[in-house]
Amino acid sequence: MTYQLHSKHDNNGRLTIGLIPENSANEHENRMRLGIIEAAKKHNVNLICFTHLEAITNQSITYGHEAEQYQNSHDILLELIEQFDIDGLLFLGWSVLYDGDGLDQIKRHFAEIPILSLGKIFPGMPSVYCNGGENIQELILHLIHKHDYRKIAFVESWIEDSRKDFYITTMKEQGLFDPDLLVSATDVSVGSLADRPAKTLSLLLDERKVNFDAIIVMRAEEARIMLELLLERGLRVPDDVCITSYEDDLSIQYAYAPMTTIYFPFYEIGYTGCERMIELLTTGEVIDLTEVPSHIVYRQSCGCKLDDHASLATIDLATTLQKSEAEKAALVTKMITKHRHDLVVEEFNQSLLNTFSSSKILDILEPNLELLDIRSCNIFLNGKLSNRFEYCSHIYSYENHHRISTEPTVHIRSFNRQKMHEDGESKLLIVSLLHVEKNYIGHISFEPGPWDGLLYLRLAILLSHAFIGTHMVDKLTQEIILRKEKEKQLSYYANFDTPTQLLNRRSFYEAISQIADVDRFYFCYMDMDGFKNVNDSYGHAAGDQMLIEISHRVQQILSSYVLKFSKKQFVMGLHEDEEVDAIFRMGGDEFIAIIPDLAEPGVVAIINELIERLRMEYIVMGKRVQISCSVGISCFPHDSDDRMQLVQYADMAMYRAKKEGGNQYRLFKSQMMQESLMRREISNHLRYALENNELSIHYQPQVDCTNGTIIGLEALLRWNHPVLGQVPPATFIPIAEESGLIVQIGDWVMRKAVEQMIAWKHDNVPPIRIAVNLSAIQFFDGQLVKKVRTLLEETGWEASLLEFEITENIAMKEEHISILHKLRKLGVAISVDDFGTHYSSLSYLKRFPVTKLKLDKSFIRGIQSDPKDREMIKAIIFVAKTFDLEIIAEGVELLEEVKYLLDNGCTLIQGYYYYKPMDPSDIRKILQQSTTSQL
C-alpha cells in the first residue's frame, strides 16, 4: 500500500503518532500500549494518547455511562486530536467505537494522514493483527495426544468468532465432536460476564448432563472464575478435569492450578503496529496486512509441568507458616533478582487473593496496618467485572490509625486524584478488590514515589508476616480442620464415581500401576448395549438410576473374584482402613473389572454369568427396560505385559463383541490389532479418496410390483482404491463417520446424484425420485438445511424428487426434529431406513415429519422361515398405513417374498429380485428402454 506523505515533524525533526485506545484501564490494552511506547522510544518519535474518557470528562458527563456515551464523544475526541500536529494515527480495531459510523468519522476528519488498525483487519487500511485460531487446533491436538483427553468442551466468547470453527473442524477430524460439548455465545447470553462461567457449567453438567474431561474457555477472567466453580463442585484441576484459556494474564498464571493458555501477543501487536506506522511515514509504503503470531504456554492445568518462572514467582501464603522471615526475604529477593521488579507485587498479590477472601483481608488489615507502619490507605471493593479498575461499590479508608470506614460508591481514579490533591502526596498503599460471585481477585499497587526495590521487599515480607501472624492463629486453626475434612471429601469425589460409588477412571489408572505379586490377571472391559437409547427415551435421570442398578448387579457377580485395594489409597485422612473392589466406572456406560489368579475358562464362566445377569429386565421410572452388555477381555501377561496396552486390547475385544451383535464377550486376539491397523490405514486412504476420484455412485431401482414400474432410485456409494481394491461400504462408511469425513463425502454424494438426474433428464430420461442416505454426523454439521436449499436453487431440481433416507436412531432424536421439519418445508421427502430394528417409540411417528418407512432386509429374510418376522412385517405395514406413510421393502430376492409383501399391502420393492445396484451407464439404458418391468 502506497501513501502520499504530508509529514509535519516537530521542531526537533521527530514524527508524531497519535493513538486512540478504548479503555486505558484494560490490562490487555495496557500491554499493547507498552509495546507502542517501546517502539516509539526506539525510533525517537513522539506519541500522543487520546482517550474517550478524556473527551467525556471535558464535557462533565456523568461517570458510569461511558458505554452509552462513547458515540456522542466522537466529535469531542476528533476536536481534541485536531489540536495536535500528528503525522499518523493508530487505533484499536476491535473496539466497539468503530462499529457503525465511528471509523468513517475518523477517516473523514483525517483523510490526509495514514491510519492503521491494531488487532483487526479493515479493508483498504493497513492492519496489524493476530489470527490465533490455528492455536486452537494445536491446543486440542495437544490435549488429545499428549494427555489423552477425549471429551473436550469449548466455551465461545460473548460474541461469535472463527475460533469456534477451528474447534468444530479439529474435533470432527479427530472423530470426537459432540455438539453438547459446544457452548456458543447465544447459549450463555447473560447480563453480566461474571455470570457466564456459572451458567456454562450449569448448562453442561446440570442441563445437558455431559461429562467433559477438558474445557477451553475464550476469556481469561471467565477461566479463572470457572476454575473456582469447578473446585466448589469437588473437581480438581488437572486430576479430574483440564481447563485452558485463550488469553493470558496474571489471574490465571498464578491461579490454584497455573493455567495453560494461548498467549495473545498484545504487546507485540502494539510494537509491530507502531513500527509499521513509522515505516509508512518514512517510506510512503507499508505491508497491507501484518500478522503477529500467538503461541501456547503450557502450564499445570492441562497436566504439563510448571515452568521454573511460574513456580518461583508464586508466593503461597498457605506454606509460609513453615518459613522463617529470613527464608521469606531470600525468596522475594530471588524473585526481584531473577525477574522484572514490576512483577513482584502482582505475583505476591495473586497468591494473597488466592488464599483469602475480600472480607477476610479487611478483617486482617484493620489490626495490622499499624503494625505495617502504613499511615493511610484506601481499599476499593469493586462489584462489576466490566468496570474492573474504574468503579467501586465501597471504599474502605484507613486514615492515621483510625478504624476502617465506608465511603459511598465513587469513581476510583477521581477519588485518588482528589485525595492526592488534598494531601499533596500519593497514598502509600492502594488495594483494589474485585468481587466475582463468592470469589475475589484484584490488584494491589504500591506508590512510594521513586522505585525502591528494597521497600517492595520490606512491604512484601511485612504483609506476609501480618497475614499469618497472631491475629490469624485461631482462624487458621479452624480453617486447617475444615480444610482437612474438605480434602477428605474432595479426595473421595476425585476417585469415586458419584452415582455408582464405584472407583472412577482416574483411580483406575492409578490402581493398575500398583498391582503387584499377581502372576496373572484379566482386564474385563464392559459396555452396555442400547444404554444410550434409554437416556434418549427416558432422560438422564432415568439413565443414572439404571447405572446404579447396573453397578449393583456387577458387584453382586464379581465382588468375590476381583482384586481388592486399600481405600486409604484413594481417600485422604481415613483412620480405619477397608477394602474396595477393583471395579471401575470409566465413564458413560463403560466399566472395567480386574480379575486375578484364574484360568481362562473360569473367567469366561464368570463373565457369561455377568452378561446373563445384566440382560435381565430393569424397572426404570416405572417402565420395564431390557438392555445387554458386551465385554472384552485381555490377559496379563499372556496378551502383553504393558498394562496400558492391555486396556487398549480389552477395549478392542469389547468393540468386536459389540460389532458382532452385542450381548456376548470376546477374548483379545492378535488379529484384532491387525484389524485396528487396517481401519487406521483405510481412514488415511479415505482422506484422499475424493481428491483422487476413487469414489463413485451406483444406483438401485425401487419398483412398484403391481405393474413393474421403476418409481425411484437409491444412490449407493462405492469406493475403488488402487491398492485395496473395492472397499465394502460397511467397512469404510463407519470409519468416515468416526473421522468426520462423512460430512464432506455426504455433500459430494448428494450433489453428484442430483447432477446425474439432471444429466439424464437432458437425455430425455423421465425425471425420477432419487433417494440419498444421510448420516447422523451430517445433522451435527449445522449447515445441512442450507446446503440442501443451495443445491436445489443452483441445480433447479424439483424438491419433491429428492428423498433423504435416515436411520431410525436419527429420526427418533428430539434434537433433530427441527432440522427434519425444515427439510420437509423445502419439499423433500424423508424415509426412515431399517425401521423396526432399533429402540424407538411409535409416538415419535406422530410428531416427526417422515413420509416413508423402509422394511429392513433382516425381516424379509425370515418370511419363509420365521413366523415372528412375518408378524413383524404385518405390524410395520399396519403402522405405516395408520400414519398415512409409504412403505417399501429392501433386500427382496425371492418370488415368495414378493408375493407375501404384496398380499399384505406392501407394493414397493427394492432388491436383487428386480435389480442389483448398477453404475450410471447401465441404469441410463434401463430407464431409456422402459420405465416399467413385469413380474
Coordinates of N, CA and C in Angstrom, one line a residue, residues 44 115 183 224 233 600 656 714 753 850 862 922:
N44 N 12.6 7.1 18.3 CA 12.7 8.5 18.6 C 11.5 9.3 18.0
I115 N -3.9 6.0 8.5 CA -4.5 5.5 9.7 C -4.2 4.0 9.7
V183 N -20.4 -24.8 23.7 CA -21.2 -23.7 24.4 C -21.0 -22.5 23.6
R224 N -10.7 -18.1 35.0 CA -10.3 -18.0 36.4 C -11.5 -18.3 37.4
R233 N -17.4 -27.7 43.0 CA -18.1 -28.9 42.7 C -17.3 -30.2 43.0
E600 N -8.3 -69.2 32.2 CA -9.3 -68.5 31.2 C -10.7 -69.1 31.3
R656 N -15.2 -55.6 19.3 CA -15.5 -56.7 18.4 C -16.8 -57.4 18.9
E714 N -32.1 -45.5 -5.4 CA -31.4 -45.2 -4.3 C -29.9 -45.0 -4.7
A753 N -25.4 -37.0 -7.2 CA -26.7 -37.8 -7.5 C -27.7 -36.8 -8.2
V850 N -41.8 -37.6 8.9 CA -41.3 -38.6 7.9 C -42.4 -38.9 6.9
G862 N -36.6 -63.5 6.9 CA -37.3 -64.5 7.7 C -38.7 -64.8 7.3
D922 N -25.4 -48.2 -17.0 CA -26.4 -49.3 -17.1 C -27.8 -48.9 -16.7

